[in-house]
Short mmCIF file of C-alpha atoms and ligand atoms in Angstrom, two decimals:
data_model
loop_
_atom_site.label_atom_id
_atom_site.label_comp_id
_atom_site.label_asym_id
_atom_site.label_seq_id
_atom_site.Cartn_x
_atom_site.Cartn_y
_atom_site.Cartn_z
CA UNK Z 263 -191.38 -101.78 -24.15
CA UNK Z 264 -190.99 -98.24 -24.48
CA UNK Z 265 -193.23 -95.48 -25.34
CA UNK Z 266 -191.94 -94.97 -28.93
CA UNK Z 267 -188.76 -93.69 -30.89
CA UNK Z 268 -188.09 -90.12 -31.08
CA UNK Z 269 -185.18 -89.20 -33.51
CA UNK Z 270 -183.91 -85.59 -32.10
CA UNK Z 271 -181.39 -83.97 -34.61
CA UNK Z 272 -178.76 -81.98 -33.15
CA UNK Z 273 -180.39 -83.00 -30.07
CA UNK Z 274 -176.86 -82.93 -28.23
CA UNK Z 275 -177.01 -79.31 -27.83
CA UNK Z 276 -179.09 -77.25 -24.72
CA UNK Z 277 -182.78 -77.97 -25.88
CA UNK Z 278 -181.89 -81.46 -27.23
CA UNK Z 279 -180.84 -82.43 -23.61
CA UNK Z 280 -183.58 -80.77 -22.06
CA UNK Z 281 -186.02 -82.47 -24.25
CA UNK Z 282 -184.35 -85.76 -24.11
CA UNK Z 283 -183.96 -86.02 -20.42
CA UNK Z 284 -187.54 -85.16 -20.25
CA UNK Z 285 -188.55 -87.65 -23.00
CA UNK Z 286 -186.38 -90.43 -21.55
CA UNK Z 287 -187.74 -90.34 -18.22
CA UNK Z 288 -191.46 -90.81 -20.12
CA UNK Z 289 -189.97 -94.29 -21.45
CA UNK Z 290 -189.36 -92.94 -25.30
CA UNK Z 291 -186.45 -94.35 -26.73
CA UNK Z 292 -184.01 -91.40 -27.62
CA UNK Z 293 -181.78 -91.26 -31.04
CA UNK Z 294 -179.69 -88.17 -31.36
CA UNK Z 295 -178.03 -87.29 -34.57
CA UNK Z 296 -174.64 -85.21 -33.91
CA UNK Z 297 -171.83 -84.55 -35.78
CA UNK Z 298 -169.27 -86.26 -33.18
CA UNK Z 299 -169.27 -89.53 -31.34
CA UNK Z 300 -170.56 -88.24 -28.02
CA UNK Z 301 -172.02 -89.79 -25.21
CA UNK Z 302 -175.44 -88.98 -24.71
CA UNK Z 303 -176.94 -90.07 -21.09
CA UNK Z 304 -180.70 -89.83 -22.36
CA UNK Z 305 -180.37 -92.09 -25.45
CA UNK Z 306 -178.21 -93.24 -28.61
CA UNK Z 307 -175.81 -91.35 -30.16
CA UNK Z 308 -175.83 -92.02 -34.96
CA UNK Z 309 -173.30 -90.09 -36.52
CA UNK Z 310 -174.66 -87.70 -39.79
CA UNK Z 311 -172.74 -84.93 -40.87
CA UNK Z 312 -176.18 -82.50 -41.16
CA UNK Z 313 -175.83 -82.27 -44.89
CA UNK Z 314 -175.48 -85.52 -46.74
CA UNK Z 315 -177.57 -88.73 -46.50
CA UNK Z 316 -176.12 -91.68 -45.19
CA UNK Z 317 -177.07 -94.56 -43.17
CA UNK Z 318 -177.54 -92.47 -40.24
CA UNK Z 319 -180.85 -92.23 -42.67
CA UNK Z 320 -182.19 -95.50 -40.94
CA UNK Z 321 -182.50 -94.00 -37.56
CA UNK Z 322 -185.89 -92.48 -38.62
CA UNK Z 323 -187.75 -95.76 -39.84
CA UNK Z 324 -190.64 -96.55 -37.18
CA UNK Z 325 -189.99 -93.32 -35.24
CA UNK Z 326 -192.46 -91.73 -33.94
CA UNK Z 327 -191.13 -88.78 -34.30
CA UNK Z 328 -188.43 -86.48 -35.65
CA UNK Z 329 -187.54 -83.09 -33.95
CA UNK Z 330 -184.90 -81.20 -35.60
CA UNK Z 331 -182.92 -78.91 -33.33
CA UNK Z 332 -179.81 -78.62 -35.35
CA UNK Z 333 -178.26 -75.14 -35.87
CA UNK Z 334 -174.97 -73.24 -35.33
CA UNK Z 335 -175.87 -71.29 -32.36
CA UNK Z 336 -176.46 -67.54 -33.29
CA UNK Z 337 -174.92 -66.43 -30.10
CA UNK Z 338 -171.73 -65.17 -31.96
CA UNK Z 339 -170.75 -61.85 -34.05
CA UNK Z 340 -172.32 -62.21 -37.48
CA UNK Z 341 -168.92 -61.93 -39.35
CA UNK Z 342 -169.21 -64.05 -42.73
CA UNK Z 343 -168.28 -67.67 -41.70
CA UNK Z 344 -170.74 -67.27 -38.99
CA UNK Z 345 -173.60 -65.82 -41.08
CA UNK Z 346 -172.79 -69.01 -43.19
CA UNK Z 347 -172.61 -71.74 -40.64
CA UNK Z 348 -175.73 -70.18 -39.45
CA UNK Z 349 -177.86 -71.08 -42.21
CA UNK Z 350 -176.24 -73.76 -43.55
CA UNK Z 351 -176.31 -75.70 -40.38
CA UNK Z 352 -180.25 -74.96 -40.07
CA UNK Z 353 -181.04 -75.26 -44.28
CA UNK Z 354 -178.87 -78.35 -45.54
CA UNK Z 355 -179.61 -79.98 -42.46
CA UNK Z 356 -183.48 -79.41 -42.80
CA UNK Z 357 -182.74 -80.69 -46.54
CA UNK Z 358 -181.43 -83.48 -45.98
CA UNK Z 359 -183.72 -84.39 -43.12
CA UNK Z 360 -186.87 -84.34 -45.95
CA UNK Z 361 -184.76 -86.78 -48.35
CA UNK Z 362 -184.29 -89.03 -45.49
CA UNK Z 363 -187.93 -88.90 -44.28
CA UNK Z 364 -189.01 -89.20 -48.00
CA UNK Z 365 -186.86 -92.00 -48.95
CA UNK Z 366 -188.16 -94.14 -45.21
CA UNK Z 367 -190.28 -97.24 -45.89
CA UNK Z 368 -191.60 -96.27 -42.81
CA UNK Z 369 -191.36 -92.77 -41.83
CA UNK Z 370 -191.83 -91.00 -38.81
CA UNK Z 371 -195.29 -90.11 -37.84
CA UNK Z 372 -194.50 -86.48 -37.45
CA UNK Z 373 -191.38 -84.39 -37.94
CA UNK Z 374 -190.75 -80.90 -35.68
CA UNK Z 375 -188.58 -78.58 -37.28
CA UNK Z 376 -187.33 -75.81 -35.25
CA UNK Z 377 -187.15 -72.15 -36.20
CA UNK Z 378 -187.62 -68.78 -34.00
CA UNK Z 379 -190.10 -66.18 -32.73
CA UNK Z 380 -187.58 -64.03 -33.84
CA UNK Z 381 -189.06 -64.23 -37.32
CA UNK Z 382 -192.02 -62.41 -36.41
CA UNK Z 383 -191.51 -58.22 -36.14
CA UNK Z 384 -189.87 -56.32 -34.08
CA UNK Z 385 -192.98 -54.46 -32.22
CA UNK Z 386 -193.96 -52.50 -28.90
CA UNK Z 387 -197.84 -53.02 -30.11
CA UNK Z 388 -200.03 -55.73 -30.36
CA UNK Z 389 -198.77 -59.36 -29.97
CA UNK Z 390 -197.73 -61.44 -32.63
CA UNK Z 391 -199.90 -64.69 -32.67
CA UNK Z 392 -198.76 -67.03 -35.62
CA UNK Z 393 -200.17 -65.14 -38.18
CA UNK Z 394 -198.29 -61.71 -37.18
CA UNK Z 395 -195.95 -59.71 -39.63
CA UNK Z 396 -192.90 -61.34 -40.66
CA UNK Z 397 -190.40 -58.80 -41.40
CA UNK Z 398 -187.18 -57.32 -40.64
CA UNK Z 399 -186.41 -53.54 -38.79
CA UNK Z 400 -183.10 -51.47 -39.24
CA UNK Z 401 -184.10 -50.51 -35.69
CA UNK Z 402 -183.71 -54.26 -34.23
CA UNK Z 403 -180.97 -54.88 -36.73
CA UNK Z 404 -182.49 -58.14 -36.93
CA UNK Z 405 -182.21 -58.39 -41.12
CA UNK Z 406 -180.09 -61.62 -40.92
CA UNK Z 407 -182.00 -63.55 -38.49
CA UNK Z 408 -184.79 -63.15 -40.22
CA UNK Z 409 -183.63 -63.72 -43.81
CA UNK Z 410 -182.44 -67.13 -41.79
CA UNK Z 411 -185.84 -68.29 -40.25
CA UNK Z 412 -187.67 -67.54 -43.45
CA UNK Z 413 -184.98 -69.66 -45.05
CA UNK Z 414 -185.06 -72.42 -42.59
CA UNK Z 415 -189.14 -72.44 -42.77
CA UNK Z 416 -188.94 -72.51 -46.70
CA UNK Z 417 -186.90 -75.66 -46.61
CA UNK Z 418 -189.35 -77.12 -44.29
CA UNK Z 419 -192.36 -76.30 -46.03
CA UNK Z 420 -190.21 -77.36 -49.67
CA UNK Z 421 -189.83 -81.09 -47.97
CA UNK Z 422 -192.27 -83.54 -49.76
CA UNK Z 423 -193.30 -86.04 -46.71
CA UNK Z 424 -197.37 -87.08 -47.37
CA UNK Z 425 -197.37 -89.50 -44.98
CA UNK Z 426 -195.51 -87.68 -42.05
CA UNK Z 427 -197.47 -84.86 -40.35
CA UNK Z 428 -194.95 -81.46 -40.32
CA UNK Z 429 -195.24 -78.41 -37.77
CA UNK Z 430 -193.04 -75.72 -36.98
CA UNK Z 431 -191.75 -74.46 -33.68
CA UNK Z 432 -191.22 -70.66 -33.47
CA UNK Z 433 -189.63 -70.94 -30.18
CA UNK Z 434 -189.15 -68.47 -27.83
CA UNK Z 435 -186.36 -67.63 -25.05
CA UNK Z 436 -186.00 -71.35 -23.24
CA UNK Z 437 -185.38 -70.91 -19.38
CA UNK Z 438 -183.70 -73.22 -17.33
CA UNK Z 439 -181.08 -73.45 -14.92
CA UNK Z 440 -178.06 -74.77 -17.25
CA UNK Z 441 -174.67 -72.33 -17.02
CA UNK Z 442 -174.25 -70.40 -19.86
CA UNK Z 443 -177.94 -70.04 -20.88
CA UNK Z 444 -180.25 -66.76 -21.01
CA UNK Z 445 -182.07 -67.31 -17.25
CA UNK Z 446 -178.55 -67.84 -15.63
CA UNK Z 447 -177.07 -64.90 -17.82
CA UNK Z 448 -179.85 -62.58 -16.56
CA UNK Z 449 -179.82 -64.06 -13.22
CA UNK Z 450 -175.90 -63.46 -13.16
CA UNK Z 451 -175.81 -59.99 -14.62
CA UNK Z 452 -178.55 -58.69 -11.67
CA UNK Z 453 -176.35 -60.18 -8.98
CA UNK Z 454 -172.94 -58.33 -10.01
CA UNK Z 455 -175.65 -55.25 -9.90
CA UNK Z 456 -175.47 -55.19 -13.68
CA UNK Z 457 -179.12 -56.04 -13.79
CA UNK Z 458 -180.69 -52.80 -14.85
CA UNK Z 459 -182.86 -51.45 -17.84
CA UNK Z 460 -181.03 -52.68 -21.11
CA UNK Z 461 -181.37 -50.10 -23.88
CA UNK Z 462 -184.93 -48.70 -23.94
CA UNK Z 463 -186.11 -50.74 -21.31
CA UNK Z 464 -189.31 -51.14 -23.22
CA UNK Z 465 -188.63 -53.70 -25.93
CA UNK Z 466 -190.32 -57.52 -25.17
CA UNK Z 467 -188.68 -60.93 -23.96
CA UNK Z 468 -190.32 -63.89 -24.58
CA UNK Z 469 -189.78 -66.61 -23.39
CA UNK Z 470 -190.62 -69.90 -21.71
CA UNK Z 471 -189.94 -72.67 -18.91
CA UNK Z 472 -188.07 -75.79 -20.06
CA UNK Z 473 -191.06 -77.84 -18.43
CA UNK Z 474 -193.43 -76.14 -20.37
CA UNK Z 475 -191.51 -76.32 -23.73
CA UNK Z 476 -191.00 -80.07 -23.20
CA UNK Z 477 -194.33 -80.23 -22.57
CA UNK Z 478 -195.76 -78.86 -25.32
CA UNK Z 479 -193.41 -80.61 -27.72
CA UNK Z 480 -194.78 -83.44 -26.12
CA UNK Z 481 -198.60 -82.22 -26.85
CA UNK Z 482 -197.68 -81.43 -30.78
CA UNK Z 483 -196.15 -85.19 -31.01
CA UNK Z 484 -199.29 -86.42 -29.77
CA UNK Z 485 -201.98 -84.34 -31.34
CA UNK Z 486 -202.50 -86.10 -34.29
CA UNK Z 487 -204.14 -82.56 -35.86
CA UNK Z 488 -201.42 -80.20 -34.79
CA UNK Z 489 -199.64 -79.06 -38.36
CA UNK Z 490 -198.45 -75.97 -39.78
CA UNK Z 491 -196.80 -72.94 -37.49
CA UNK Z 492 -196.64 -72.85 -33.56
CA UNK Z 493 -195.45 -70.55 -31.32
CA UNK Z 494 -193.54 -71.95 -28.21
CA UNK Z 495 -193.85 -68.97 -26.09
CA UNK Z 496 -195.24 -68.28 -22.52
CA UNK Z 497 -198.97 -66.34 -22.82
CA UNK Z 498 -197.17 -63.29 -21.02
CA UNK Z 499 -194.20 -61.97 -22.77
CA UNK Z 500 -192.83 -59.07 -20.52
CA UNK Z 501 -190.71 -56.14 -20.96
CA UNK Z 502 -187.07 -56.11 -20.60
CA UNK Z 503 -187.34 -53.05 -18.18
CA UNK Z 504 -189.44 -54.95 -15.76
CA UNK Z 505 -187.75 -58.39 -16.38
CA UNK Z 506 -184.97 -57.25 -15.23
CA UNK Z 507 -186.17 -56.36 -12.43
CA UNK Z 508 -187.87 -59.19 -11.25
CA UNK Z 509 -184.08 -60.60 -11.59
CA UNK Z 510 -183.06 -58.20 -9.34
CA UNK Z 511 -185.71 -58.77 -6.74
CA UNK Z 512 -185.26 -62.97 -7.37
CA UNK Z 513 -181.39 -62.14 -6.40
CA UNK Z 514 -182.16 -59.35 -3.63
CA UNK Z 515 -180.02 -56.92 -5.39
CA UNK Z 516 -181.48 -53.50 -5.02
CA UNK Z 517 -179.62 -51.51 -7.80
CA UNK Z 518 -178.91 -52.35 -11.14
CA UNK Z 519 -176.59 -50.53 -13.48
CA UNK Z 520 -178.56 -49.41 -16.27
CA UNK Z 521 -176.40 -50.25 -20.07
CA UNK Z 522 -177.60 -47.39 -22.49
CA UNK Z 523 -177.58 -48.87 -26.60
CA UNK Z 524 -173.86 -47.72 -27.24
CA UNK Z 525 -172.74 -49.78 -23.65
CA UNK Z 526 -174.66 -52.77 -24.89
CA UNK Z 527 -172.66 -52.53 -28.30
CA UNK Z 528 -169.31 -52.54 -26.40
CA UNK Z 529 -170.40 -55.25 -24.28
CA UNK Z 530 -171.86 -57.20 -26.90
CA UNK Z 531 -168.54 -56.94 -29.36
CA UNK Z 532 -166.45 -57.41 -25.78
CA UNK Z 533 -169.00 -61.01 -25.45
CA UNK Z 534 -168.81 -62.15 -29.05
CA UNK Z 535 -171.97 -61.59 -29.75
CA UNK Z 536 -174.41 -58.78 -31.17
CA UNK Z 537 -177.28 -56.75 -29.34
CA UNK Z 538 -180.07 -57.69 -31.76
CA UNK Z 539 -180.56 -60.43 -29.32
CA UNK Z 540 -180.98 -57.48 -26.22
CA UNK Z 541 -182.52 -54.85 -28.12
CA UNK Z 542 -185.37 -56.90 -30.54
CA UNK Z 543 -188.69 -56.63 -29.22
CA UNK Z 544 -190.05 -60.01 -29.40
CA UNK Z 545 -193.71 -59.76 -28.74
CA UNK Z 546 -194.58 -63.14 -29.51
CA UNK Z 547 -198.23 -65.39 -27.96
CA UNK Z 548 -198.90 -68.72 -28.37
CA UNK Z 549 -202.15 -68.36 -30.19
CA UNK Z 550 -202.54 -71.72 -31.13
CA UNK Z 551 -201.50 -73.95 -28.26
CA UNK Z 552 -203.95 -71.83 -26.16
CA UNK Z 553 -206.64 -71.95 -28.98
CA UNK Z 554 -206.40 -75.93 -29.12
CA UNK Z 555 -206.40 -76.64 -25.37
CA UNK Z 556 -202.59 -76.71 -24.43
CA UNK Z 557 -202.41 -75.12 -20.92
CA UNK Z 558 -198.82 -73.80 -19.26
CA UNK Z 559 -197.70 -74.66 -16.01
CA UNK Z 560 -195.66 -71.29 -16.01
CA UNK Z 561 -197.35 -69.20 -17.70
CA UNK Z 562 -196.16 -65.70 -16.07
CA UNK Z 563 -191.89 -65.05 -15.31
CA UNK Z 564 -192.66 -64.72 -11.73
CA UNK Z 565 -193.81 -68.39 -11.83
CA UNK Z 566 -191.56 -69.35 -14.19
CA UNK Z 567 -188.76 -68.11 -12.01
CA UNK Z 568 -190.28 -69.12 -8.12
CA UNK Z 569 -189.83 -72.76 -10.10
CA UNK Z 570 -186.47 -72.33 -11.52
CA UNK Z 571 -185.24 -71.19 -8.51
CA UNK Z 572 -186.49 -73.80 -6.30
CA UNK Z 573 -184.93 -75.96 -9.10
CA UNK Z 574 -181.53 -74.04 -8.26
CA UNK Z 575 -181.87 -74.65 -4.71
CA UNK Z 576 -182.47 -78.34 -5.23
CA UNK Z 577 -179.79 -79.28 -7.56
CA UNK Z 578 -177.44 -77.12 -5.10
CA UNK Z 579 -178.29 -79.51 -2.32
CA UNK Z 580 -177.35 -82.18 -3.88
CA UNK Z 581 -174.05 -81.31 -5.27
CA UNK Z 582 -173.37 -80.19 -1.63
CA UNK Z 583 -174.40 -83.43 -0.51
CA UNK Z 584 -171.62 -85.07 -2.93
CA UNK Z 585 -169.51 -82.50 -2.17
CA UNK Z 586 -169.51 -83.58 1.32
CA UNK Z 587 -169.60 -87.19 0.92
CA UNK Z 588 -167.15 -89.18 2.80
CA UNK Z 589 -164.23 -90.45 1.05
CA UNK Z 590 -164.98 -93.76 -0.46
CA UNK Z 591 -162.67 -96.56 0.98
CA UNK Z 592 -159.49 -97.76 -0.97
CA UNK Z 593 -159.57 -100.58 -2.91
CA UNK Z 594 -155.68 -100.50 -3.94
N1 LIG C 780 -182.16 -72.13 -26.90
C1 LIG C 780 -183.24 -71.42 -27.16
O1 LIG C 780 -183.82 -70.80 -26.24
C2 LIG C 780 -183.80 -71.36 -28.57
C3 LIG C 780 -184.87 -70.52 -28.84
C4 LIG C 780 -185.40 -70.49 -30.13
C5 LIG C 780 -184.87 -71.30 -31.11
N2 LIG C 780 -183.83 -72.11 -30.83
C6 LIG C 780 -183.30 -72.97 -31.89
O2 LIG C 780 -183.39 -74.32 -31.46
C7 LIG C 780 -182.29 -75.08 -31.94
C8 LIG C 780 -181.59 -75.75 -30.76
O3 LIG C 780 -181.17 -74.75 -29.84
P1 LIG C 780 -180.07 -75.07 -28.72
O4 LIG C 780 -180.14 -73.97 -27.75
O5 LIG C 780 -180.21 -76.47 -28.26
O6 LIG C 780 -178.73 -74.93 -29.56
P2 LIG C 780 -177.30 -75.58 -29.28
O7 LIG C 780 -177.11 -75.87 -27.85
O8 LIG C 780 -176.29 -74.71 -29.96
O9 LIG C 780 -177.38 -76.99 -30.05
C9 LIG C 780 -177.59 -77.04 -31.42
C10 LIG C 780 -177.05 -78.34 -31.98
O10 LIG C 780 -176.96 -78.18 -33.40
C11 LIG C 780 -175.90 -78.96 -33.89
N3 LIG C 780 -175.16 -78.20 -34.90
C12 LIG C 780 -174.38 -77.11 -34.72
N4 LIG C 780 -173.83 -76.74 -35.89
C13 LIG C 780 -174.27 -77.62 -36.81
C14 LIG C 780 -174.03 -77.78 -38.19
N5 LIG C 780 -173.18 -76.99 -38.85
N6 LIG C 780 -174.66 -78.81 -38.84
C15 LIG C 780 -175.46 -79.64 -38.17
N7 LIG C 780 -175.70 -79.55 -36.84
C16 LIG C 780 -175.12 -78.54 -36.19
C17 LIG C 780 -174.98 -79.30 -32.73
O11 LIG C 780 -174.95 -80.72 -32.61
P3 LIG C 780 -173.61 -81.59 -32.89
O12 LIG C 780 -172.42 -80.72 -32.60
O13 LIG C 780 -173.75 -82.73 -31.93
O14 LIG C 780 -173.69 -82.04 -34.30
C18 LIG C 780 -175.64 -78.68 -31.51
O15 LIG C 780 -175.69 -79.56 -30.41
C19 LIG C 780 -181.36 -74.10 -32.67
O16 LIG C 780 -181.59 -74.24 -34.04
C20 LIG C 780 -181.81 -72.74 -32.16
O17 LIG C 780 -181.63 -71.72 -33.12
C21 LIG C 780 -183.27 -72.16 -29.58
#
């Protein structure tokens, strides 16, 4: 008997495994729509192409919920095949998602569709709680993202579902120790003693633990009132100045090279990618998980990274303990 079915679309990616690992070990039985066959170790893999309905369509009868994660990744230079796998992958696939949903004789009790604190604007004031400014800044050069996320929220907010409760997650900066992602990246960059000030220093990071984030996806599924926007975001977004330097001190690295805005456009162009994802200021709370009783086991970086280290050091014990595993006798 398990806990209930939870459909995660493009749930093969970095969040989907995060999320389905956690969700898996809680007993839920885990349905991942991906493009490819793939193997999935937390659940069930159904073919969809993100675009068209098919009878990958069944997958969401009964569930109790749908979480939609799919999305090109935006880590990548915004040429014009990019810009258009970027939206596409987040607006056909949230399209089609709504025709499935609506055309269920049972649908999902509630359906999670992703989208970014990145929508919200770029700022060095106030916080934005969910109903801050949504608008774009020459200054963050953050025109495209935004023009996405409104985009990807319309389509949400255009899908006709009565019977299946709808929220959106505005997530933040997810940290956890997988190669590759932003905490490992920073984490990296400090030890080679690249870790200092980026740009100004003074624009915001947001961000939040992966336990947390599972966590409070977890709380939205079974809140039967939480609808409408959320912000999945830490309570204490910090600035980049003295993130970085908490990176530094996590690493014991003393110095770290400070990149002025023209060395973060090299290194960004050098990296395949672009510095509006450096040099936004993404001030972003999470007025309304705090508001309606949600409560963060990591709710400041320091804690967030005393965890993810210990985390680190864990895993790291293990593989050494593989590593030095005898050699298993010969059967031949
Ligand atoms: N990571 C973060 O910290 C963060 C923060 C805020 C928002 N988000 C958003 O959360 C979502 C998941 O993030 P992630 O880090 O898990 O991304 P990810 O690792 O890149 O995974 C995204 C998944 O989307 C699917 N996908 C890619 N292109 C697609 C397309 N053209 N059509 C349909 N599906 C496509 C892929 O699944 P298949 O290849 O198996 O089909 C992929 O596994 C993204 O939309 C991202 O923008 C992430």
């Amino acid at each position: 008997m398990t806990e209930g079915k939870i459909v995660l679309a493009g749930g093969s990616g970095f969040l989907g495994c995060v999320l389905g690992e956690w969700l898996d070990e809680r007993d839920y039985e885990i349905v991942v729509l991906s493009r490819r066959e793939t193997s999935i170790p937390y659940g069930r893999c159904v073919l969809w192409d993100g675009e068209h309905c098919g009878k990958w369509a069944l997958a969401l009868e009964n569930a109790s919920a749908l979480v939609n994660l799919a999305g090109r990744s935006v880590n990548c230079r915004y040429r014009s095949r990019n810009r258009r796998e970027m939206m596409n992958s987040r607006v056909l696939s949230t399209r089609v998602l709504g025709q499935a949903v609506a055309g269920c004789a049972t649908p999902p009790a509630v359906w999670l569709n992703f989208s970014t604190a990145t929508i919200y604007k770029h700022t060095y004031g106030a916080a934005h709680g969910e109903d801050g400014e949504i608008a774009a800044t020459p200054e963050a050069k953050d025109e495209f993202s935004v023009h996405i996320a409104r985009a990807w929220e319309d389509e949400f907010a255009n899908a006709s579902c009565p019977h299946t409760r709808k929220a959106v997650l505005r997530a933040a900066m997810v940290l956890d120790i997988v190669s590759g992602t932003v905490y490992e990246i920073l984490r990296r960059l400090a030890a080679l003693g690249l870790g200092g000030t980026m740009g100004n220093g003074k624009q915001f990071l947001s961000w939040i633990h992966a336990d947390d984030f599972c966590r409070s996806v977890q709380w939205l599924i079974d809140n039967p009132s939480a609808a409408g926007n959320y912000n999945i975001a830490a309570p204490t977004p910090i600035t980049n100045a003295d993130a970085m330097k908490l990176f530094r001190n996590t690493v014991g690295m003393s110095f770290g090279l400070p990149a002025a805005n023209w060395m973060l456009e090299v290194g960004a162009l050098l990296m395949r990618t672009e510095t509006e994802l450096i040099i936004k200021s993404r001030r972003v709370v999470p007025t309304r998980l705090l508001d309606e009783g949600f409560t963060f086991e990591y709710p400041t970086l320091e804690s967030a990274i005393a965890s993810l280290e210990l985390r680190r050091v864990k895993s790291s014990s293990r593989n050494d303990r593989l590593e030095v595993r005898p050699p298993q006798p010969s059967h031949n």
